[in-house]
mmCIF file of C-alpha atoms in Angstrom:
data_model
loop_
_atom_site.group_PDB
_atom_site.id
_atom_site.type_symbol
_atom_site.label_atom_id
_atom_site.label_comp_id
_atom_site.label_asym_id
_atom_site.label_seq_id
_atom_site.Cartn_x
_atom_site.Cartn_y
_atom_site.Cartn_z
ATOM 1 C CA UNK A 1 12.398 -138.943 -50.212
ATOM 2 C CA UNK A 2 14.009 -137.335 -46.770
ATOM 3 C CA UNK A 3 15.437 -134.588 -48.854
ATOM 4 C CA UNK A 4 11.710 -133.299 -49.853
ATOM 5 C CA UNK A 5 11.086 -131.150 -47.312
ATOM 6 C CA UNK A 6 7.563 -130.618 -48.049
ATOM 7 C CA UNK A 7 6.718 -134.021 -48.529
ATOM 8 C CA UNK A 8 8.855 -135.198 -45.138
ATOM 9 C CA UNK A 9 9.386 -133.474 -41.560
ATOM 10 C CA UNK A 10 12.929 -134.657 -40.995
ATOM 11 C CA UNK A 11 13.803 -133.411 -37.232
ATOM 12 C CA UNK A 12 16.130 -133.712 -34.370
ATOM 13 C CA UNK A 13 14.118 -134.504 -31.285
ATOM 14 C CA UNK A 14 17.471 -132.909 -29.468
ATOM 15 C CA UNK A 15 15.593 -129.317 -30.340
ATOM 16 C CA UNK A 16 17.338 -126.725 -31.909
ATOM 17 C CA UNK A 17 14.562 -124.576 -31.713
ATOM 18 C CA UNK A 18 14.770 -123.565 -27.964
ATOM 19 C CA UNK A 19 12.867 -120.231 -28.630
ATOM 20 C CA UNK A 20 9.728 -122.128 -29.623
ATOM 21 C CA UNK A 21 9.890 -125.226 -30.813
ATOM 22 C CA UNK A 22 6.645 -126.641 -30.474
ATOM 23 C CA UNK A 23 5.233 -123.566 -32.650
ATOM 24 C CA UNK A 24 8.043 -124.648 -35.230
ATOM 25 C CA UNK A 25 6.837 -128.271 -35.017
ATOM 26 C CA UNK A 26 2.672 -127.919 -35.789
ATOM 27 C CA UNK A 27 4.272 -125.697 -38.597
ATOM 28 C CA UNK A 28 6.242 -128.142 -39.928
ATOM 29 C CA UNK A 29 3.619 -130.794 -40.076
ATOM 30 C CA UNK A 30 1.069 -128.387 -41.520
ATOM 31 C CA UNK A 31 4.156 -127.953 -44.282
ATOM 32 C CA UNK A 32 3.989 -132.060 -44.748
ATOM 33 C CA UNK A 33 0.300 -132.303 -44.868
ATOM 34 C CA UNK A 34 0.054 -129.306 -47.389
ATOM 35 C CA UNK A 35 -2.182 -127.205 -45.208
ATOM 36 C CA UNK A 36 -4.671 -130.127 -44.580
ATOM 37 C CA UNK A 37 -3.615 -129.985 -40.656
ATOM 38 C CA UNK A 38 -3.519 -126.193 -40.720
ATOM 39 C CA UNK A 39 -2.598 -124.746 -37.038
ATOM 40 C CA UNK A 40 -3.237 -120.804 -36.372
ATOM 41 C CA UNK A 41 -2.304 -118.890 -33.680
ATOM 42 C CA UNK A 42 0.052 -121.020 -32.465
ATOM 43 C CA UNK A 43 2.103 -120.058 -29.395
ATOM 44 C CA UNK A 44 4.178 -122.200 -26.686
ATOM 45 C CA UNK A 45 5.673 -120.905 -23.890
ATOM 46 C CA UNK A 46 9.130 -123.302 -23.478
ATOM 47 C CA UNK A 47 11.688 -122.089 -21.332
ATOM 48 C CA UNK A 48 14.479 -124.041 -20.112
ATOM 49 C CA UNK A 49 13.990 -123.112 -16.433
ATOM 50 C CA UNK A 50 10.875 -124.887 -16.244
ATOM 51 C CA UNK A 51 9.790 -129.006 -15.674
ATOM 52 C CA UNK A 52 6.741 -127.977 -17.847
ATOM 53 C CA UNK A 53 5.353 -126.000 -20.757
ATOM 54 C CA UNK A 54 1.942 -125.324 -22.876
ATOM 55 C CA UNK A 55 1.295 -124.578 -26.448
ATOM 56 C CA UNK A 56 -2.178 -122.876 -27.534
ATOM 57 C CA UNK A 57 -3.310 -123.111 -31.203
ATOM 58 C CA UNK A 58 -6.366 -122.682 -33.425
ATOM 59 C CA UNK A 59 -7.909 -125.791 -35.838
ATOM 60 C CA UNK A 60 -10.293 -126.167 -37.482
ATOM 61 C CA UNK A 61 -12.267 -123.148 -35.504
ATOM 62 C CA UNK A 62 -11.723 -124.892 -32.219
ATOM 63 C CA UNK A 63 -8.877 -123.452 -29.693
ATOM 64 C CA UNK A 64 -6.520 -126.393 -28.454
ATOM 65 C CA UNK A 65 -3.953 -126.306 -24.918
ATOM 66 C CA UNK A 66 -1.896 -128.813 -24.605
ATOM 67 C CA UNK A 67 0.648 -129.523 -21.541
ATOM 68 C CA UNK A 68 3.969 -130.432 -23.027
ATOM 69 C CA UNK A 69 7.010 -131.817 -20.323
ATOM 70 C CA UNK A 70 10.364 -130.088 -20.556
ATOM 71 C CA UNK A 71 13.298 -132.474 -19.996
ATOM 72 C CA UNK A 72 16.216 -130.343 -21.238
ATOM 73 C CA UNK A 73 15.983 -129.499 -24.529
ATOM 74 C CA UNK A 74 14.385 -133.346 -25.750
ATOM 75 C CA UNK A 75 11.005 -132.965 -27.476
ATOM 76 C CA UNK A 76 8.166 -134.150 -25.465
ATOM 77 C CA UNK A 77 7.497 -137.867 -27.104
ATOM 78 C CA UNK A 78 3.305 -137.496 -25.874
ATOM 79 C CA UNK A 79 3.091 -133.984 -27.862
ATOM 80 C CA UNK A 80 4.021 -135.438 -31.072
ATOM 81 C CA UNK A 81 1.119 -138.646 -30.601
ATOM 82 C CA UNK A 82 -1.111 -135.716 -29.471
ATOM 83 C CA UNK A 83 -0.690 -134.433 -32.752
ATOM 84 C CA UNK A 84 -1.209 -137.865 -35.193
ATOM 85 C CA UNK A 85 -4.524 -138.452 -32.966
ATOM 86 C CA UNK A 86 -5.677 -134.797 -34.134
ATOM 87 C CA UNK A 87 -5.184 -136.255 -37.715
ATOM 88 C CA UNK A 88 -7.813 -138.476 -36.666
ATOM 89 C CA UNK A 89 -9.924 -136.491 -34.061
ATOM 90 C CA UNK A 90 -10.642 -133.840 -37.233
ATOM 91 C CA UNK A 91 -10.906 -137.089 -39.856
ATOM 92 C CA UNK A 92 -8.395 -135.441 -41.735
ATOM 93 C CA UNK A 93 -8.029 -136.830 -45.769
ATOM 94 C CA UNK A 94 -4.457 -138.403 -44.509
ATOM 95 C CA UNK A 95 -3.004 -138.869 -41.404
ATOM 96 C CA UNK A 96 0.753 -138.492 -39.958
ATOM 97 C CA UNK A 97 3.182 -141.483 -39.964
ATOM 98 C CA UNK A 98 6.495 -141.593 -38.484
ATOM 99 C CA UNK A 99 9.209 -142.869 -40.805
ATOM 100 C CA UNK A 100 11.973 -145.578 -39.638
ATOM 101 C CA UNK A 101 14.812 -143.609 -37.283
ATOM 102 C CA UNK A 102 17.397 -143.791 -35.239
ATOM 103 C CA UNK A 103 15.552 -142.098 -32.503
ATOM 104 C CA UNK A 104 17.531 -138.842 -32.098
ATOM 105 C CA UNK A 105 16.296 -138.122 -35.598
ATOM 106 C CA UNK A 106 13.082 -138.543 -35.788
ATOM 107 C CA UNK A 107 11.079 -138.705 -39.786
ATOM 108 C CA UNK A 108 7.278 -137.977 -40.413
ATOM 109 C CA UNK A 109 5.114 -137.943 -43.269
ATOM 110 C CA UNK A 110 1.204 -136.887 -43.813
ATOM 111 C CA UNK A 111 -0.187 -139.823 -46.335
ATOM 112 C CA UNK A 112 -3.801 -140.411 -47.555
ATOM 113 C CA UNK A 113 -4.406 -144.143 -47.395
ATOM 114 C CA UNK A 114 -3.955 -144.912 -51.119
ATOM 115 C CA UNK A 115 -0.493 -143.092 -50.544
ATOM 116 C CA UNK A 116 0.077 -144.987 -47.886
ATOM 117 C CA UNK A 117 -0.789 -148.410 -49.433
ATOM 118 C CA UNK A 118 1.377 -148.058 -52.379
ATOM 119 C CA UNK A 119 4.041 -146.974 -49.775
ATOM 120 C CA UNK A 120 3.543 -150.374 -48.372
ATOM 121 C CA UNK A 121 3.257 -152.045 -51.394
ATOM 122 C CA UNK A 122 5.880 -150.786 -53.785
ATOM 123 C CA UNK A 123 8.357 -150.248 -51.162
ATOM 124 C CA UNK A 124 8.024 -152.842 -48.337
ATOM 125 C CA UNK A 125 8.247 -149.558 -45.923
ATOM 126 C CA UNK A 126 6.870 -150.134 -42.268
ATOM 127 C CA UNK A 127 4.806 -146.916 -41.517
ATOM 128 C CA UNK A 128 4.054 -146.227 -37.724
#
């Protein structure tokens, strides 16, 4: 299932990305969700140099700014819950879970309860 790479987000949270990652993230999980969570516009302003950054986007015809903290090139841990409480905020069909990790490699998935339940079910997987 971590191979399918529209069906999982499979990421290090050690960025690669350093141009702009948190553009290539909101992709990523519009990717997973099939264009349910469908971000336009999207632009982030990371730089190294700096303690703190912001990324703009468009959703469902509202405009969204978010703060994100820089701490070398980690991924900023409150961005990503930002982002599964939009799932919810919009009352999206699904909603984002994050897979079992190791923590430098982080794992999400966009389910729709009765996805999620059979998850559960058939496969005894904990879903965050």
């Amino acid at each position: 299932m971590l191979s399918l790479s529209d069906v999982v987000f499979v990421f290090d949270t050690e960025l690669a990305n350093l141009e702009h990652p948190y553009e290539e993230i909101l992709q990523s999980f519009a990717r997973i969700s099939h264009g349910v969570f469908h971000p336009t516009n999207i632009q982030d302003d990371f730089d190294l140099k700096h303690t703190h950054g912001e990324v703009t986007f468009q959703l469902a015809g509202q405009k969204y700014r978010r703060r994100f903290d820089i701490d070398g090139d980690w991924v900023d841990p409150e961005f990503l819950t930002y982002v599964f409480g939009l799932a919810a905020e919009l009352k999206l069909a699904g909603r984002f879970y994050a897979l079992p990790g190791d923590g430098q490699v982080a794992h999400f998935i966009y389910l729709t309860p009765p996805q999620a339940r059979l998850l559960k079910e058939n496969y005894t997987l904990e879903l965050e």
